């Protein structure tokens, strides 16, 4: 009997595609979808995960070839790793779908308990990636952890992140959007904070006078917005240049028994890298389309009056030119760092075009909202620096789990991951107890913050009521209600 | 004037095809439900959108400017959860096609 249970656990419940399928199935049933939608949606979700892993394989293949050739062109050793992202997801990381599901439930409970937590996190692909980052960080720090401990501890930590992240960016979001109908749920929130408050502290400009939207960028660069195009183009160009300088032996070793000319092979590898990312994204999109509507439905039903926290492009219509300015400055800075790092013999950086676009875009819109186009350039530069340093530092830190995370990461991945790794390195001798200290500590800090925020909001509301009684000017009450955000952004 | 396709094929587009376009898909679902139009709304990224033939495209201006003329109805949105605003833009566009 026990062995049957074990067999089911090992063959069914530890398989990411099956787990995602079960979550999607449950979600579709809860939404009372007709049977054909439940069956169809469940299968689509499962196939989506299978496609995702195929995409990761192709992406990692292209990545390895890219790193080997570019390293050789600069006379470096390519970065090493003992594991790959797919191996991690098939092994200890197989509990990631459970972390997402349990974490989301805890997140809803926290939002329900604390009125100060008013946003429900709905950016599905980042729910996936951040769960992987947290699980990988705990495994790196504590070694093999019992799966159920990994699930509960990671779920507690990520639920707190999903609750706090929209709140810490909320004052800047309100300044940028002009309203707070929805929040921001994105792992580039730290880029938003750094560029918004940084551009303000540095007094880079005036948001009205230097508004980026008064500038006109050349139309020719607009094709760069297409992530597939910019990834394929940038990686191909670097690969072709590197092939010309690389050691012929290294290239032929990478080429295996391919009979192509080196440059043609290199071009194909670069294109495979881009295609791998496109396939990976297609897979994620396929299963998210089945899961996120259920998450939103559950949140709407259980938590009326809360606001959705959404992906970063919701801010892009506010300042499309600032997005392009941030993206371009981010990319230029990253490429400069790539040259510097390689010439210095430190590391071969791989340009992560998606993160340069969305992180650069985030830096652009937040920088522009505070300080105009110079703020947008600044935001992009900040993102370029964070992504270069982050990738360099993180590759080695995740070499036993999923080093590719370093080249796929947004700023918050580094922030959260490094914090957990740092705490973990201190608490690792305590074993499982150390994990509980981290998870418990994160939950405790989150609760304290939410209680304080709640008190502040109540005081602000009382002041507002008093002021209204005294029939003073309404402008003042608005100022009181928004005292905290305005103090931070004006 | 043409007769309205059944179901109406609608595509919500964003940069990666999984974040804002998915939110927009849910908003569009609400609007088509309210209008009583049978529609199949899917979401995807800019590259894939070029290879698909649909009746209605929705997304933010930055992307729609790349996709002009790729569907009979192309609607630009600024707010991805505002179903009233989306409806206000869809109704005249659908009426123009004789689809409403």
Coordinates of C-alpha atoms in Angstrom, one line a residue, chain A residues 122-125 177 179 181-182 219 222-223 225-229 280-282 284-285 288-289 292-294 296 308-317 320 323-324 354 357-358, chain B residues 12 14-27 29-30 42-50 52 59-67 76-82:
Chain A
X122 CA -1.8 38.6 -10.8
X123 CA 1.3 38.5 -13.0
X124 CA 1.4 34.8 -13.6
X125 CA 4.8 34.2 -15.3
X177 CA -0.6 56.7 -13.4
X179 CA -4.8 57.1 -10.0
X181 CA -7.3 51.7 -9.7
X182 CA -4.7 48.9 -9.9
X219 CA 10.7 55.1 -36.3
X222 CA 10.5 50.4 -33.4
X223 CA 11.1 46.8 -34.5
X225 CA 10.1 46.2 -29.3
X226 CA 9.5 42.7 -30.7
X227 CA 11.4 40.6 -28.2
X228 CA 12.0 37.8 -30.6
X229 CA 13.6 40.2 -33.1
X280 CA 9.6 28.8 -23.5
X281 CA 7.4 31.9 -23.5
X282 CA 4.7 30.1 -25.6
X284 CA 4.3 29.6 -20.1
X285 CA 1.6 31.6 -21.9
X288 CA -1.1 30.7 -17.6
X289 CA -4.1 31.3 -19.8
X292 CA -4.7 33.0 -14.0
X293 CA -8.4 33.6 -14.8
X294 CA -9.2 31.1 -12.1
X296 CA -8.5 36.2 -10.6
X308 CA -5.5 43.8 -9.0
X309 CA -1.8 44.3 -9.2
X310 CA -0.8 43.9 -12.8
X311 CA 2.2 43.4 -15.1
X312 CA 4.6 46.4 -15.9
X313 CA 3.3 47.1 -19.4
X314 CA 0.1 48.5 -17.9
X315 CA 2.3 51.6 -17.3
X316 CA 3.7 51.8 -20.8
X317 CA 0.8 53.7 -22.5
X320 CA 5.8 54.9 -24.7
X323 CA 10.0 53.0 -22.5
X324 CA 12.1 53.0 -25.6
X354 CA 13.5 40.6 -22.3
X357 CA 13.2 45.7 -22.4
X358 CA 10.9 45.4 -19.4
Chain B
X12 CA -5.3 40.5 -27.3
X14 CA 1.3 42.5 -25.6
X15 CA 5.1 42.2 -25.6
X16 CA 5.5 38.8 -24.1
X17 CA 1.9 37.7 -24.7
X18 CA 1.2 36.5 -21.2
X19 CA 0.9 39.4 -18.8
X20 CA -1.1 42.4 -19.8
X21 CA -2.6 40.6 -22.8
X22 CA -4.1 38.0 -20.5
X23 CA -5.6 40.6 -18.3
X24 CA -6.9 42.4 -21.4
X25 CA -8.4 39.0 -22.6
X26 CA -10.4 38.8 -19.4
X27 CA -11.6 42.4 -19.8
X29 CA -14.4 38.5 -22.4
X30 CA -16.5 40.6 -20.0
X42 CA -7.0 34.6 -27.0
X43 CA -3.8 36.4 -26.1
X44 CA -0.4 36.3 -27.6
X45 CA 2.8 38.3 -28.3
X46 CA 3.7 40.7 -31.1
X47 CA 5.6 38.2 -33.2
X48 CA 3.0 35.5 -33.1
X49 CA 0.2 38.0 -33.7
X50 CA 1.7 38.7 -37.2
X52 CA -2.5 34.9 -37.1
X59 CA -3.7 46.0 -27.3
X60 CA -1.8 49.1 -26.4
X61 CA -0.9 51.8 -28.9
X62 CA 2.8 51.0 -28.9
X63 CA 2.0 47.5 -30.3
X64 CA -1.1 48.3 -32.4
X65 CA 0.9 50.7 -34.5
X66 CA 2.9 47.7 -35.6
X67 CA -0.2 45.7 -36.5
X76 CA -6.1 50.6 -28.9
X77 CA -6.5 50.6 -25.2
X78 CA -4.7 52.6 -22.4
X79 CA -6.3 50.8 -19.4
X80 CA -6.3 47.0 -19.4
X81 CA -9.0 46.5 -16.8
X82 CA -11.4 49.2 -17.8

